[in-house]
């Protein structure tokens, strides 16, 4: 019922904004939170550990705190939180969502932002809204497209998205915000994964921390 109540309240807020000449829809996020001229709404998904369960207690913890701008879903038993959050940057939106989830008391651990840094040719095409054939021509061209980094010999190579978007920016096919967002999300995911793996191998994590202070 909390989920349906949230949707009803959000709809009422949006209707109120639309009927008030003093307000414009661009100043409000879809959760009804007021935006400023310096903020934008960013969409992203946080993936949770297997012990997170989609039930009334979980929904109460999430929607009773500062995560009322997310949609709770479950795919194959895996609970995910899809946010539409107002912030000054994508990085700020993600970090605040992580902090809000952890303070909510909801069961489960945040594993990563659903934005993998390893991408296929098809995923590169999807990200920049081009055809796979167009991407294939870039890869086979003579402009120095980045080389794949994984699964190079099995017919399904993978590229680092951070390297690809950097190259796209250098060739006027992406902007600096895209590059910064890619690197920031990759670093956030690395930190989340390190924290998760540290629970399983604390001694090795301590050794790693000495190598990379």
mmCIF file of C-alpha atoms in Angstrom:
data_model
loop_
_atom_site.group_PDB
_atom_site.id
_atom_site.type_symbol
_atom_site.label_atom_id
_atom_site.label_comp_id
_atom_site.label_asym_id
_atom_site.label_seq_id
_atom_site.Cartn_x
_atom_site.Cartn_y
_atom_site.Cartn_z
ATOM 1 C CA UNK A 1 0.000 0.000 0.000
ATOM 2 C CA UNK A 2 2.916 2.363 0.630
ATOM 3 C CA UNK A 3 3.920 2.056 -3.012
ATOM 4 C CA UNK A 4 0.429 2.960 -4.248
ATOM 5 C CA UNK A 5 0.189 5.829 -1.760
ATOM 6 C CA UNK A 6 3.530 7.176 -3.021
ATOM 7 C CA UNK A 7 2.322 7.092 -6.610
ATOM 8 C CA UNK A 8 -0.918 8.849 -5.650
ATOM 9 C CA UNK A 9 0.906 11.579 -3.721
ATOM 10 C CA UNK A 10 3.371 12.135 -6.551
ATOM 11 C CA UNK A 11 0.503 12.417 -9.039
ATOM 12 C CA UNK A 12 -1.239 14.981 -6.839
ATOM 13 C CA UNK A 13 1.952 17.050 -6.540
ATOM 14 C CA UNK A 14 2.506 17.011 -10.284
ATOM 15 C CA UNK A 15 -1.113 17.972 -10.936
ATOM 16 C CA UNK A 16 -0.797 20.830 -8.478
ATOM 17 C CA UNK A 17 2.334 22.057 -10.224
ATOM 18 C CA UNK A 18 0.661 21.900 -13.609
ATOM 19 C CA UNK A 19 -2.356 23.901 -12.393
ATOM 20 C CA UNK A 20 -0.281 26.601 -10.693
ATOM 21 C CA UNK A 21 0.889 29.303 -13.148
ATOM 22 C CA UNK A 22 3.667 30.266 -10.736
ATOM 23 C CA UNK A 23 5.263 26.837 -11.132
ATOM 24 C CA UNK A 24 6.707 25.097 -14.156
ATOM 25 C CA UNK A 25 7.104 21.358 -14.485
ATOM 26 C CA UNK A 26 10.804 21.696 -15.153
ATOM 27 C CA UNK A 27 11.280 22.942 -11.595
ATOM 28 C CA UNK A 28 9.981 19.698 -10.117
ATOM 29 C CA UNK A 29 11.218 16.151 -10.262
ATOM 30 C CA UNK A 30 8.824 13.280 -10.827
ATOM 31 C CA UNK A 31 8.847 12.599 -7.106
ATOM 32 C CA UNK A 32 7.561 16.118 -6.536
ATOM 33 C CA UNK A 33 10.813 17.438 -5.080
ATOM 34 C CA UNK A 34 11.564 21.011 -5.984
ATOM 35 C CA UNK A 35 14.507 21.602 -8.287
ATOM 36 C CA UNK A 36 16.637 24.720 -8.679
ATOM 37 C CA UNK A 37 18.155 26.130 -11.841
ATOM 38 C CA UNK A 38 21.459 24.524 -10.814
ATOM 39 C CA UNK A 39 20.048 20.995 -10.441
ATOM 40 C CA UNK A 40 18.804 18.368 -12.852
ATOM 41 C CA UNK A 41 17.050 15.043 -12.508
ATOM 42 C CA UNK A 42 19.282 11.985 -12.887
ATOM 43 C CA UNK A 43 18.074 8.436 -13.422
ATOM 44 C CA UNK A 44 20.105 5.462 -12.205
ATOM 45 C CA UNK A 45 19.580 2.036 -10.660
ATOM 46 C CA UNK A 46 21.158 0.594 -7.520
ATOM 47 C CA UNK A 47 21.438 -3.205 -7.346
ATOM 48 C CA UNK A 48 21.086 -4.884 -3.945
ATOM 49 C CA UNK A 49 22.436 -8.096 -2.449
ATOM 50 C CA UNK A 50 20.468 -11.356 -2.369
ATOM 51 C CA UNK A 51 19.348 -10.890 1.228
ATOM 52 C CA UNK A 52 17.197 -7.896 0.258
ATOM 53 C CA UNK A 53 13.555 -9.008 0.044
ATOM 54 C CA UNK A 54 10.694 -7.121 -1.574
ATOM 55 C CA UNK A 55 8.103 -7.033 1.205
ATOM 56 C CA UNK A 56 6.068 -4.541 3.246
ATOM 57 C CA UNK A 57 8.844 -4.067 5.800
ATOM 58 C CA UNK A 58 11.390 -3.288 3.096
ATOM 59 C CA UNK A 59 9.032 -0.827 1.357
ATOM 60 C CA UNK A 60 8.251 0.887 4.671
ATOM 61 C CA UNK A 61 11.961 1.398 5.374
ATOM 62 C CA UNK A 62 12.672 2.738 1.874
ATOM 63 C CA UNK A 63 9.668 5.026 1.428
ATOM 64 C CA UNK A 64 9.631 6.094 5.068
ATOM 65 C CA UNK A 65 13.045 7.722 4.689
ATOM 66 C CA UNK A 66 14.634 9.878 2.011
ATOM 67 C CA UNK A 67 14.285 7.350 -0.813
ATOM 68 C CA UNK A 68 10.769 8.350 -1.877
ATOM 69 C CA UNK A 69 12.143 9.251 -5.314
ATOM 70 C CA UNK A 70 12.899 5.642 -6.229
ATOM 71 C CA UNK A 71 10.927 2.746 -7.661
ATOM 72 C CA UNK A 72 11.448 -0.666 -6.060
ATOM 73 C CA UNK A 73 11.549 -3.585 -8.490
ATOM 74 C CA UNK A 74 12.574 -7.229 -8.494
ATOM 75 C CA UNK A 75 14.113 -9.068 -11.455
ATOM 76 C CA UNK A 76 14.717 -12.782 -11.064
ATOM 77 C CA UNK A 77 14.565 -12.331 -7.301
ATOM 78 C CA UNK A 78 17.110 -9.496 -7.345
ATOM 79 C CA UNK A 79 15.829 -6.273 -5.758
ATOM 80 C CA UNK A 80 16.823 -3.017 -7.461
ATOM 81 C CA UNK A 81 16.084 0.625 -6.728
ATOM 82 C CA UNK A 82 15.588 2.912 -9.724
ATOM 83 C CA UNK A 83 15.994 6.553 -8.761
ATOM 84 C CA UNK A 84 14.959 9.786 -10.442
ATOM 85 C CA UNK A 85 16.880 12.169 -8.185
ATOM 86 C CA UNK A 86 17.515 15.900 -8.309
ATOM 87 C CA UNK A 87 21.120 16.945 -7.743
ATOM 88 C CA UNK A 88 23.907 19.150 -9.057
ATOM 89 C CA UNK A 89 25.525 16.175 -10.804
ATOM 90 C CA UNK A 90 25.074 12.456 -11.414
ATOM 91 C CA UNK A 91 27.801 11.756 -8.862
ATOM 92 C CA UNK A 92 26.013 13.793 -6.187
ATOM 93 C CA UNK A 93 22.713 12.064 -6.981
ATOM 94 C CA UNK A 94 24.224 8.573 -6.651
ATOM 95 C CA UNK A 95 26.214 9.294 -3.488
ATOM 96 C CA UNK A 96 23.218 10.849 -1.748
ATOM 97 C CA UNK A 97 21.046 7.861 -2.737
ATOM 98 C CA UNK A 98 23.652 5.463 -1.315
ATOM 99 C CA UNK A 99 23.750 7.428 1.947
ATOM 100 C CA UNK A 100 19.946 7.579 2.151
ATOM 101 C CA UNK A 101 19.593 3.849 1.541
ATOM 102 C CA UNK A 102 22.133 3.002 4.236
ATOM 103 C CA UNK A 103 20.377 5.260 6.748
ATOM 104 C CA UNK A 104 16.956 3.776 5.934
ATOM 105 C CA UNK A 105 17.576 0.575 7.865
ATOM 106 C CA UNK A 106 16.349 -1.556 4.957
ATOM 107 C CA UNK A 107 17.780 -5.065 4.776
ATOM 108 C CA UNK A 108 20.364 -5.601 2.060
ATOM 109 C CA UNK A 109 23.704 -4.331 0.837
ATOM 110 C CA UNK A 110 24.290 -2.042 -2.127
ATOM 111 C CA UNK A 111 26.372 -3.966 -4.651
ATOM 112 C CA UNK A 112 26.761 -1.524 -7.519
ATOM 113 C CA UNK A 113 25.223 1.077 -9.776
ATOM 114 C CA UNK A 114 23.712 -0.731 -12.755
ATOM 115 C CA UNK A 115 26.132 0.801 -15.245
ATOM 116 C CA UNK A 116 28.920 -1.605 -16.112
ATOM 117 C CA UNK A 117 32.273 -0.218 -17.262
ATOM 118 C CA UNK A 118 32.801 -3.301 -19.469
ATOM 119 C CA UNK A 119 30.701 -2.956 -22.611
ATOM 120 C CA UNK A 120 30.120 -4.869 -25.838
ATOM 121 C CA UNK A 121 29.946 -3.334 -29.280
ATOM 122 C CA UNK A 122 26.154 -3.496 -29.072
ATOM 123 C CA UNK A 123 26.137 -1.703 -25.716
ATOM 124 C CA UNK A 124 28.363 1.057 -27.070
ATOM 125 C CA UNK A 125 25.892 1.522 -29.913
ATOM 126 C CA UNK A 126 22.969 1.666 -27.472
ATOM 127 C CA UNK A 127 24.690 4.178 -25.211
ATOM 128 C CA UNK A 128 25.334 6.693 -28.002
ATOM 129 C CA UNK A 129 22.182 5.820 -29.993
ATOM 130 C CA UNK A 130 23.979 4.623 -33.103
ATOM 131 C CA UNK A 131 23.772 1.412 -35.102
ATOM 132 C CA UNK A 132 26.102 -1.514 -34.456
ATOM 133 C CA UNK A 133 27.321 -1.219 -38.016
ATOM 134 C CA UNK A 134 28.299 2.406 -37.415
ATOM 135 C CA UNK A 135 30.233 1.410 -34.284
ATOM 136 C CA UNK A 136 31.877 -1.445 -36.180
ATOM 137 C CA UNK A 137 33.134 1.060 -38.757
ATOM 138 C CA UNK A 138 34.629 3.203 -35.980
ATOM 139 C CA UNK A 139 36.362 0.193 -34.462
ATOM 140 C CA UNK A 140 37.818 -0.891 -37.805
ATOM 141 C CA UNK A 141 38.734 2.664 -38.814
ATOM 142 C CA UNK A 142 42.075 4.401 -38.590
ATOM 143 C CA UNK A 143 41.267 6.993 -35.897
ATOM 144 C CA UNK A 144 42.638 4.996 -32.976
ATOM 145 C CA UNK A 145 39.454 3.612 -31.433
ATOM 146 C CA UNK A 146 40.356 2.002 -28.068
ATOM 147 C CA UNK A 147 41.283 -1.667 -28.081
ATOM 148 C CA UNK A 148 39.119 -4.213 -26.228
ATOM 149 C CA UNK A 149 40.322 -5.265 -22.793
ATOM 150 C CA UNK A 150 38.484 -8.561 -22.088
ATOM 151 C CA UNK A 151 37.310 -11.682 -23.917
ATOM 152 C CA UNK A 152 39.423 -10.639 -26.875
ATOM 153 C CA UNK A 153 39.789 -14.076 -28.457
ATOM 154 C CA UNK A 154 36.350 -15.636 -27.999
ATOM 155 C CA UNK A 155 34.478 -13.475 -30.516
ATOM 156 C CA UNK A 156 32.707 -11.225 -27.979
ATOM 157 C CA UNK A 157 35.276 -8.596 -26.985
ATOM 158 C CA UNK A 158 34.630 -6.100 -24.215
ATOM 159 C CA UNK A 159 35.767 -2.483 -24.024
ATOM 160 C CA UNK A 160 36.239 -0.141 -21.089
ATOM 161 C CA UNK A 161 33.420 2.365 -21.417
ATOM 162 C CA UNK A 162 35.593 5.036 -19.759
ATOM 163 C CA UNK A 163 38.178 4.668 -22.538
ATOM 164 C CA UNK A 164 35.531 4.595 -25.264
ATOM 165 C CA UNK A 165 33.684 7.702 -24.086
ATOM 166 C CA UNK A 166 37.020 9.536 -23.690
ATOM 167 C CA UNK A 167 37.823 8.722 -27.316
ATOM 168 C CA UNK A 168 34.338 9.767 -28.408
ATOM 169 C CA UNK A 169 34.792 13.090 -26.630
ATOM 170 C CA UNK A 170 38.152 13.669 -28.304
ATOM 171 C CA UNK A 171 36.428 13.097 -31.648
ATOM 172 C CA UNK A 172 33.455 15.378 -30.898
ATOM 173 C CA UNK A 173 30.962 12.521 -30.435
ATOM 174 C CA UNK A 174 30.476 12.980 -26.685
ATOM 175 C CA UNK A 175 30.937 15.829 -24.241
ATOM 176 C CA UNK A 176 33.047 16.260 -21.117
ATOM 177 C CA UNK A 177 30.082 15.596 -18.831
ATOM 178 C CA UNK A 178 29.746 12.123 -20.370
ATOM 179 C CA UNK A 179 33.422 11.443 -19.678
ATOM 180 C CA UNK A 180 33.258 12.682 -16.094
ATOM 181 C CA UNK A 181 30.065 10.713 -15.388
ATOM 182 C CA UNK A 182 31.607 7.510 -16.747
ATOM 183 C CA UNK A 183 34.726 7.834 -14.581
ATOM 184 C CA UNK A 184 32.773 8.797 -11.468
ATOM 185 C CA UNK A 185 30.339 5.880 -11.786
ATOM 186 C CA UNK A 186 33.229 3.478 -12.418
ATOM 187 C CA UNK A 187 35.008 4.697 -9.274
ATOM 188 C CA UNK A 188 31.835 4.477 -7.175
ATOM 189 C CA UNK A 189 31.280 0.900 -8.374
ATOM 190 C CA UNK A 190 34.894 -0.013 -7.628
ATOM 191 C CA UNK A 191 34.507 1.317 -4.084
ATOM 192 C CA UNK A 192 31.228 -0.548 -3.550
ATOM 193 C CA UNK A 193 32.722 -3.780 -4.862
ATOM 194 C CA UNK A 194 35.836 -3.418 -2.700
ATOM 195 C CA UNK A 195 33.664 -2.936 0.364
ATOM 196 C CA UNK A 196 31.599 -6.008 -0.554
ATOM 197 C CA UNK A 197 34.633 -8.234 -1.210
ATOM 198 C CA UNK A 198 36.335 -7.032 1.969
ATOM 199 C CA UNK A 199 33.653 -8.822 3.990
ATOM 200 C CA UNK A 200 34.702 -12.127 2.407
ATOM 201 C CA UNK A 201 38.473 -11.591 2.389
ATOM 202 C CA UNK A 202 39.306 -9.044 5.100
ATOM 203 C CA UNK A 203 43.005 -9.983 5.287
ATOM 204 C CA UNK A 204 43.545 -9.538 1.563
ATOM 205 C CA UNK A 205 41.571 -6.296 1.660
ATOM 206 C CA UNK A 206 43.921 -5.018 4.343
ATOM 207 C CA UNK A 207 46.917 -5.922 2.192
ATOM 208 C CA UNK A 208 45.350 -4.168 -0.776
ATOM 209 C CA UNK A 209 44.681 -1.071 1.291
ATOM 210 C CA UNK A 210 48.431 -0.869 2.066
ATOM 211 C CA UNK A 211 49.296 -1.128 -1.626
ATOM 212 C CA UNK A 212 46.722 1.512 -2.617
ATOM 213 C CA UNK A 213 46.471 3.947 0.293
#
